[in-house]
PDB file of C-alpha atoms in Angstrom:
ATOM      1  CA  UNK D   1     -22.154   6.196   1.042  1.00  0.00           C
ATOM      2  CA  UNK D   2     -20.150   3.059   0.501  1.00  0.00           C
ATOM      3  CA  UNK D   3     -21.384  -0.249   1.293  1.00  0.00           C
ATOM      4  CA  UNK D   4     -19.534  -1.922   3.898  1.00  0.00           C
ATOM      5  CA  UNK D   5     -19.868  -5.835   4.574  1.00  0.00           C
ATOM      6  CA  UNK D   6     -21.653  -7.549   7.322  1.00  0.00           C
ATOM      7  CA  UNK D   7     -18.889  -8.425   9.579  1.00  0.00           C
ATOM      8  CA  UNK D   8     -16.414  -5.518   8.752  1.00  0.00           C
ATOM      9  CA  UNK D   9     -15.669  -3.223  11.638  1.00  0.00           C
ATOM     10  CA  UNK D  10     -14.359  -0.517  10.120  1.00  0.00           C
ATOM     11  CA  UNK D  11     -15.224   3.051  10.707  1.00  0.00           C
ATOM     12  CA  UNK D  12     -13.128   5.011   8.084  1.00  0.00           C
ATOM     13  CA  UNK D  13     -12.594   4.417   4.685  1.00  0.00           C
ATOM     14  CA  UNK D  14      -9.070   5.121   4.896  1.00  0.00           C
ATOM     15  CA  UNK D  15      -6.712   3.551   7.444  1.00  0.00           C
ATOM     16  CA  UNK D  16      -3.133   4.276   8.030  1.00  0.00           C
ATOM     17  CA  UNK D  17      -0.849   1.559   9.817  1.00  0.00           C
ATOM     18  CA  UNK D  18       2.684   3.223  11.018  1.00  0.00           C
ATOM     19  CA  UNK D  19       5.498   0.679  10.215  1.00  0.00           C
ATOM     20  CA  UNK D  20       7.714   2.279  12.291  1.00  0.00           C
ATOM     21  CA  UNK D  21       5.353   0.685  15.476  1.00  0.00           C
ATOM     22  CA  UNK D  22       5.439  -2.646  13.784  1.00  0.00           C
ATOM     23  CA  UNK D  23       9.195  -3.685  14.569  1.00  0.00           C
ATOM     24  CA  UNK D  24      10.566  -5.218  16.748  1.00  0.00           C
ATOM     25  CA  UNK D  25      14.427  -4.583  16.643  1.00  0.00           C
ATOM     26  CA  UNK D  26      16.241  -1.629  15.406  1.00  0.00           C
ATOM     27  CA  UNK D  27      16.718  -1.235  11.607  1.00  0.00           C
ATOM     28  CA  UNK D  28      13.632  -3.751  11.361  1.00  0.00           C
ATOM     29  CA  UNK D  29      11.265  -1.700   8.956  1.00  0.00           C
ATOM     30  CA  UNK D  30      13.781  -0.111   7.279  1.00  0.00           C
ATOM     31  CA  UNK D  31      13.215  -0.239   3.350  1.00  0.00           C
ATOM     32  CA  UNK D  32      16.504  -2.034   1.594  1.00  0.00           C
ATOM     33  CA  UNK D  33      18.074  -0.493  -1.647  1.00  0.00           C
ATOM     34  CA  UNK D  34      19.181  -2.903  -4.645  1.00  0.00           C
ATOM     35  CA  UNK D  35      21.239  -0.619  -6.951  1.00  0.00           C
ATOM     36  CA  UNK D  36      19.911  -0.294 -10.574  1.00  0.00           C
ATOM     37  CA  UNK D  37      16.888  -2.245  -9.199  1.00  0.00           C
ATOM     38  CA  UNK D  38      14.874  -0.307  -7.030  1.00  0.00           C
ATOM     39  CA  UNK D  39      13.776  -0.479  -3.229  1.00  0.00           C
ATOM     40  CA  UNK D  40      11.460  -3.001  -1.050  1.00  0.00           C
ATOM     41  CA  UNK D  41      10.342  -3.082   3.008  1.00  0.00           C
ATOM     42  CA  UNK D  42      10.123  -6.401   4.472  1.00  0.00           C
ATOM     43  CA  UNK D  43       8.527  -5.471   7.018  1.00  0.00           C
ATOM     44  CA  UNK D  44       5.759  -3.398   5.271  1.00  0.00           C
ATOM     45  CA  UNK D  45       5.733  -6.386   2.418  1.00  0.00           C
ATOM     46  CA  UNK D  46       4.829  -9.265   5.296  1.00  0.00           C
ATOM     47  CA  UNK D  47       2.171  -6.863   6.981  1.00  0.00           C
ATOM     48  CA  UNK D  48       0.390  -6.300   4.118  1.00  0.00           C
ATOM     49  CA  UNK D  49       0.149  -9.835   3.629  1.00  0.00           C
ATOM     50  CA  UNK D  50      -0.721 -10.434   6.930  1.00  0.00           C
ATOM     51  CA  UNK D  51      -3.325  -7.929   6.669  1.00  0.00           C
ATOM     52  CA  UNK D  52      -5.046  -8.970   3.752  1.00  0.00           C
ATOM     53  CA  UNK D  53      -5.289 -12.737   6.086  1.00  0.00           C
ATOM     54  CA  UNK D  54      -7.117 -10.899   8.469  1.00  0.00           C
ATOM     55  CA  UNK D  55      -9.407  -9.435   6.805  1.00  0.00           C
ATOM     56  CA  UNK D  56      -9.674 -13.031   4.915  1.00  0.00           C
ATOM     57  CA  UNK D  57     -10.610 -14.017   8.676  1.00  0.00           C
ATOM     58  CA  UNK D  58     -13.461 -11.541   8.698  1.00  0.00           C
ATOM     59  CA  UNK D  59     -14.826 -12.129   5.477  1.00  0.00           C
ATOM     60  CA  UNK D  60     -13.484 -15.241   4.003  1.00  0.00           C
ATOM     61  CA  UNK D  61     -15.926 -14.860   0.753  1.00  0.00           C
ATOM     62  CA  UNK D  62     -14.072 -12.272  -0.179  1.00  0.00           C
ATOM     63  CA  UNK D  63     -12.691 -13.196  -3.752  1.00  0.00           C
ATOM     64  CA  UNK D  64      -9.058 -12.445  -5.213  1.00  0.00           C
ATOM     65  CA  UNK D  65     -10.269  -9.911  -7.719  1.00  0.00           C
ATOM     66  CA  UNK D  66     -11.804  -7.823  -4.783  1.00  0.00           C
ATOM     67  CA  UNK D  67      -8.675  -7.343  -3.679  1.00  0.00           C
ATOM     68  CA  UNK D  68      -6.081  -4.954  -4.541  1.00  0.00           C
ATOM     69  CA  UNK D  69      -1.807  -4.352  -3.687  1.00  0.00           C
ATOM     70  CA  UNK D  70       0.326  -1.424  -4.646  1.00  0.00           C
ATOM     71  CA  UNK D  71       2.972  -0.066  -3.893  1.00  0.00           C
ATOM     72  CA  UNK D  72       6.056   2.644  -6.233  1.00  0.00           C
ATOM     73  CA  UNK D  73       8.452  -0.070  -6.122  1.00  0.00           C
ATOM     74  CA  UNK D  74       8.722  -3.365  -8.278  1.00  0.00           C
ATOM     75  CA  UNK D  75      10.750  -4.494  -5.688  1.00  0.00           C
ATOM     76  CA  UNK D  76       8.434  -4.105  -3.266  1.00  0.00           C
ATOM     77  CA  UNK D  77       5.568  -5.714  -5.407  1.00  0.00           C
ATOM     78  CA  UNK D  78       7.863  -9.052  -6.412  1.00  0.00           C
ATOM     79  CA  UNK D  79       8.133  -9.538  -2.766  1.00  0.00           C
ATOM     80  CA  UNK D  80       4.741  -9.198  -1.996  1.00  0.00           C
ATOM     81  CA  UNK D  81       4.301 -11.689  -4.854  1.00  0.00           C
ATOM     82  CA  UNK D  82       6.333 -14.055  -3.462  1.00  0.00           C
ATOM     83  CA  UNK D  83       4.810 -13.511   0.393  1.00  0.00           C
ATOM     84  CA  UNK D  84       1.580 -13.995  -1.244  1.00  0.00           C
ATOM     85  CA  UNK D  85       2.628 -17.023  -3.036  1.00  0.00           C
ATOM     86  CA  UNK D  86       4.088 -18.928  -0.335  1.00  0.00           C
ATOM     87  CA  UNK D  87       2.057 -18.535   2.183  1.00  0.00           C
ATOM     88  CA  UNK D  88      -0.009 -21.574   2.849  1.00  0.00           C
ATOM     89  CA  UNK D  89      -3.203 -20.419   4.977  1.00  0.00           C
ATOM     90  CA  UNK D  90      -5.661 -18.813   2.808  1.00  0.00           C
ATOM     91  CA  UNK D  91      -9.375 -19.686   2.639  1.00  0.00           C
ATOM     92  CA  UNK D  92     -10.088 -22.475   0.596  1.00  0.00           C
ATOM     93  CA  UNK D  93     -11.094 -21.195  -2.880  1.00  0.00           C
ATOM     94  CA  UNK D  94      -8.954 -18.179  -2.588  1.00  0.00           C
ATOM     95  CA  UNK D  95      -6.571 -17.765  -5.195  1.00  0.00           C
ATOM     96  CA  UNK D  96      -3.477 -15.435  -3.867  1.00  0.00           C
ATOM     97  CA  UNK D  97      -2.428 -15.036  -7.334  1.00  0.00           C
ATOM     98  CA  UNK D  98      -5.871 -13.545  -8.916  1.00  0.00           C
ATOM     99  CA  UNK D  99      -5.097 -10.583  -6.460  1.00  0.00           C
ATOM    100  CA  UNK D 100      -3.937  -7.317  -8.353  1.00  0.00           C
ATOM    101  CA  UNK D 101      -0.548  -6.539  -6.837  1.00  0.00           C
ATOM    102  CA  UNK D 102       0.725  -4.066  -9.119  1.00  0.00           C
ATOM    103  CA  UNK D 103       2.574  -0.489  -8.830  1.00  0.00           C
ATOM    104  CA  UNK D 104       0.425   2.705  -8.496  1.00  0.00           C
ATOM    105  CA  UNK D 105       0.538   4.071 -11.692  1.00  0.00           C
ATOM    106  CA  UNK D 106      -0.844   0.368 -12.862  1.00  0.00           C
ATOM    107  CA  UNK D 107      -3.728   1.263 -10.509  1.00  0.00           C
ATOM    108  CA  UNK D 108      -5.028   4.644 -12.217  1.00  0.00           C
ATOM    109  CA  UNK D 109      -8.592   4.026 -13.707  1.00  0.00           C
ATOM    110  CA  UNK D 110      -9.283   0.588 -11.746  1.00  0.00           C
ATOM    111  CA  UNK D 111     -10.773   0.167  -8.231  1.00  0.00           C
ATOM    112  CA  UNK D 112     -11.036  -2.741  -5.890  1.00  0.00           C
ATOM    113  CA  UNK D 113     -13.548  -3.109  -3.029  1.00  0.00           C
ATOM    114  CA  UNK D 114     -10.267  -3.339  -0.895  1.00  0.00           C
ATOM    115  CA  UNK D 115      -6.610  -1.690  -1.441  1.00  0.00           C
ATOM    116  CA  UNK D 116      -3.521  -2.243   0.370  1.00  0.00           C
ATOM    117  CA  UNK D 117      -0.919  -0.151  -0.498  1.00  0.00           C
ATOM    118  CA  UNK D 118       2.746  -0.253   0.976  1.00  0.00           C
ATOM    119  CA  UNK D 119       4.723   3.429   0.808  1.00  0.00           C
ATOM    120  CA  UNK D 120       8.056   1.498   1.045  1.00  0.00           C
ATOM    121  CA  UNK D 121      10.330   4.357   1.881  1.00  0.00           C
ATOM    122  CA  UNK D 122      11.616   4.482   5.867  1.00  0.00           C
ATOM    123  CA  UNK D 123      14.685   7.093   5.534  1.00  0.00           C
ATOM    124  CA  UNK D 124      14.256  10.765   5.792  1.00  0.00           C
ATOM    125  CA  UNK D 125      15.369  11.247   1.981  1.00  0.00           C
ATOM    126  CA  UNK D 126      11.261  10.929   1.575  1.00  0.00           C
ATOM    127  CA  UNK D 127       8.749   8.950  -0.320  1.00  0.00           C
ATOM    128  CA  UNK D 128      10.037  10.107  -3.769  1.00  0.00           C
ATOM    129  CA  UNK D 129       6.530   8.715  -5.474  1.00  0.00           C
ATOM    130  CA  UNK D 130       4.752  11.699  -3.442  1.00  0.00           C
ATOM    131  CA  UNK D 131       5.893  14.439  -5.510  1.00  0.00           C
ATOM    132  CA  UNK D 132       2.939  14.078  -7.902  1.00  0.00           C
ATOM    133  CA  UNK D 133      -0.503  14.716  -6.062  1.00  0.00           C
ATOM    134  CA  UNK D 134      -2.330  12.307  -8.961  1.00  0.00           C
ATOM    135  CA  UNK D 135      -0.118   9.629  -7.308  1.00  0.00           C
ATOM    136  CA  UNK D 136      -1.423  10.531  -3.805  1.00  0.00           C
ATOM    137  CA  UNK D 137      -4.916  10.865  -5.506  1.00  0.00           C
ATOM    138  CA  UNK D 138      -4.609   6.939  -6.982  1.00  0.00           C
ATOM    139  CA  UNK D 139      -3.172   5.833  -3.937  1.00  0.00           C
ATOM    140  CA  UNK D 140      -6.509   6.932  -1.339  1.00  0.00           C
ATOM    141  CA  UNK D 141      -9.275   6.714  -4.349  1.00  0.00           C
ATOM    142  CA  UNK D 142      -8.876   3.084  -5.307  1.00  0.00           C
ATOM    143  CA  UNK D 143     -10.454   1.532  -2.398  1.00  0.00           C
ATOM    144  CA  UNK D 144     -13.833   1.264  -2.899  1.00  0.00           C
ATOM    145  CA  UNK D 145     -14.797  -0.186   1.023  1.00  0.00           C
ATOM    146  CA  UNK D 146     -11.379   0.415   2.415  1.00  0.00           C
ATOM    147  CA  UNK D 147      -8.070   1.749   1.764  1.00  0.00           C
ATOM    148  CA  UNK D 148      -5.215   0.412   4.130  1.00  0.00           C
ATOM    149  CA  UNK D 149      -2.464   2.492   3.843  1.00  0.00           C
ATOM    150  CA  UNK D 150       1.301   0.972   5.781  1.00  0.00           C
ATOM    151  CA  UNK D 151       3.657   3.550   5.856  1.00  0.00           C
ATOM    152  CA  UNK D 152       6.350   4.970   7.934  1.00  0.00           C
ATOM    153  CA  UNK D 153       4.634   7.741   9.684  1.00  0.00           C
ATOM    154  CA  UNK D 154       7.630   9.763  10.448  1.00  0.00           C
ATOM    155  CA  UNK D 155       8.621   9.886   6.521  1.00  0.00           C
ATOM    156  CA  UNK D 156       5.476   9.994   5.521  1.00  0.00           C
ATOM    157  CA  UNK D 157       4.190  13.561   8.055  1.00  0.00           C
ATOM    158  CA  UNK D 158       7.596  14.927   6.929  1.00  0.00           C
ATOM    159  CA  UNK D 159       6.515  14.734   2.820  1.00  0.00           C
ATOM    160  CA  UNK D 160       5.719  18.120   1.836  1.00  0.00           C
ATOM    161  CA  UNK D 161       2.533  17.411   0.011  1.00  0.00           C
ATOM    162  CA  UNK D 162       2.325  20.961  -0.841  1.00  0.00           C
ATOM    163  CA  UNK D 163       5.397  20.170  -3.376  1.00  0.00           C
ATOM    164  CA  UNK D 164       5.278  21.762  -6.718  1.00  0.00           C
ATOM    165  CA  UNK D 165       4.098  19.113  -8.916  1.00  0.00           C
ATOM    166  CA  UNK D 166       5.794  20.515 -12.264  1.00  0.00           C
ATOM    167  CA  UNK D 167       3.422  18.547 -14.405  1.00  0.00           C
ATOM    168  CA  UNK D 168      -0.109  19.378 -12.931  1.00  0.00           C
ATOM    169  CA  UNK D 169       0.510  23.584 -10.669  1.00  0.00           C
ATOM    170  CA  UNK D 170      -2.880  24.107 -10.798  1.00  0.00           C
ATOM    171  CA  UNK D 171      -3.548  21.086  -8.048  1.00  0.00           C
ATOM    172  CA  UNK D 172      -1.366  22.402  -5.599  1.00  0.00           C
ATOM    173  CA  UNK D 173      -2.998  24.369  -2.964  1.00  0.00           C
ATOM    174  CA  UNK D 174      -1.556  26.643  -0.293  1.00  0.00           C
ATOM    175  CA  UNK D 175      -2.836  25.775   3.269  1.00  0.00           C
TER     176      UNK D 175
END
């Protein structure tokens, strides 16, 4: 049973936020390719900031080191950097820059009491990074109170979890 914090209203360890209900205009949401660099999503980069506020609101003695961002994309973690960064409202005390933002392989052995992670990927070409179940594995176990997962939920039910993950066949299961 994990501990959850006076003032915390959550009911499920692991919450999923669809991107795709998020924008407002078509195209908004839509991850962006930089060749030879990689990909980022605005619009999942400024909610997950926006998120981690809120929950700032809820528990403002929440400290920076509690606190954790991933995502498969450096791309997508510079800009969360940078949202993080500039943004001008946190608590007082709160350090934006003691928060973990790093990709999910960085993630494998550490926890935080709360995880944001960003999936990136909108287009139907899928969410590359979910070919390996120990990615999908670091992804939902980091969390220690909460995972809050922002994805695109129509690229994200289309992933065929099931995929033959060359490096580890004996953790795929039929079903």
């Amino acid at each position: 049973e994990r501990p959850v914090p006076v003032g915390l209203l959550i009911k499920n360890p692991i919450v999923v936020v669809d991107s795709t209900a998020l924008s407002k205009k078509p195209g908004e949401g839509e991850e962006t390719q930089v060749p030879q660099r990689g990909y980022y999503n605005k619009t999942e980069a400024e909610t997950i900031v926006e998120m981690v506020a809120q929950l700032l609101q809820c528990l403002p003695e929440t400290k920076a080191a509690a606190i954790g961002i991933s995502a498969p994309y450096k791309m997508q973690i510079a800009q969360i950097r940078d949202l993080m960064g500039v943004r001008k409202s946190w608590p007082p005390g709160f350090k934006p820059d003691q928060v973990l933002i790093a990709t999910v392989d960085a993630f494998q052995g550490s926890e935080r009491n709360f995880m944001f992670v960003s999936t990136v990927r909108s287009s139907y070409h899928g969410l590359n990074f979910a070919a390996s179940l120990k990615r999908i594995n670091v992804i939902l176990s980091r969390g220690i109170i909460a995972t809050f997962v922002v994805s695109n939920s129509r690229v994200f039910g289309r992933s065929d979890l099931r995929v033959q993950d060359k490096k580890y066949p004996q953790d795929v299961k039929e079903g």
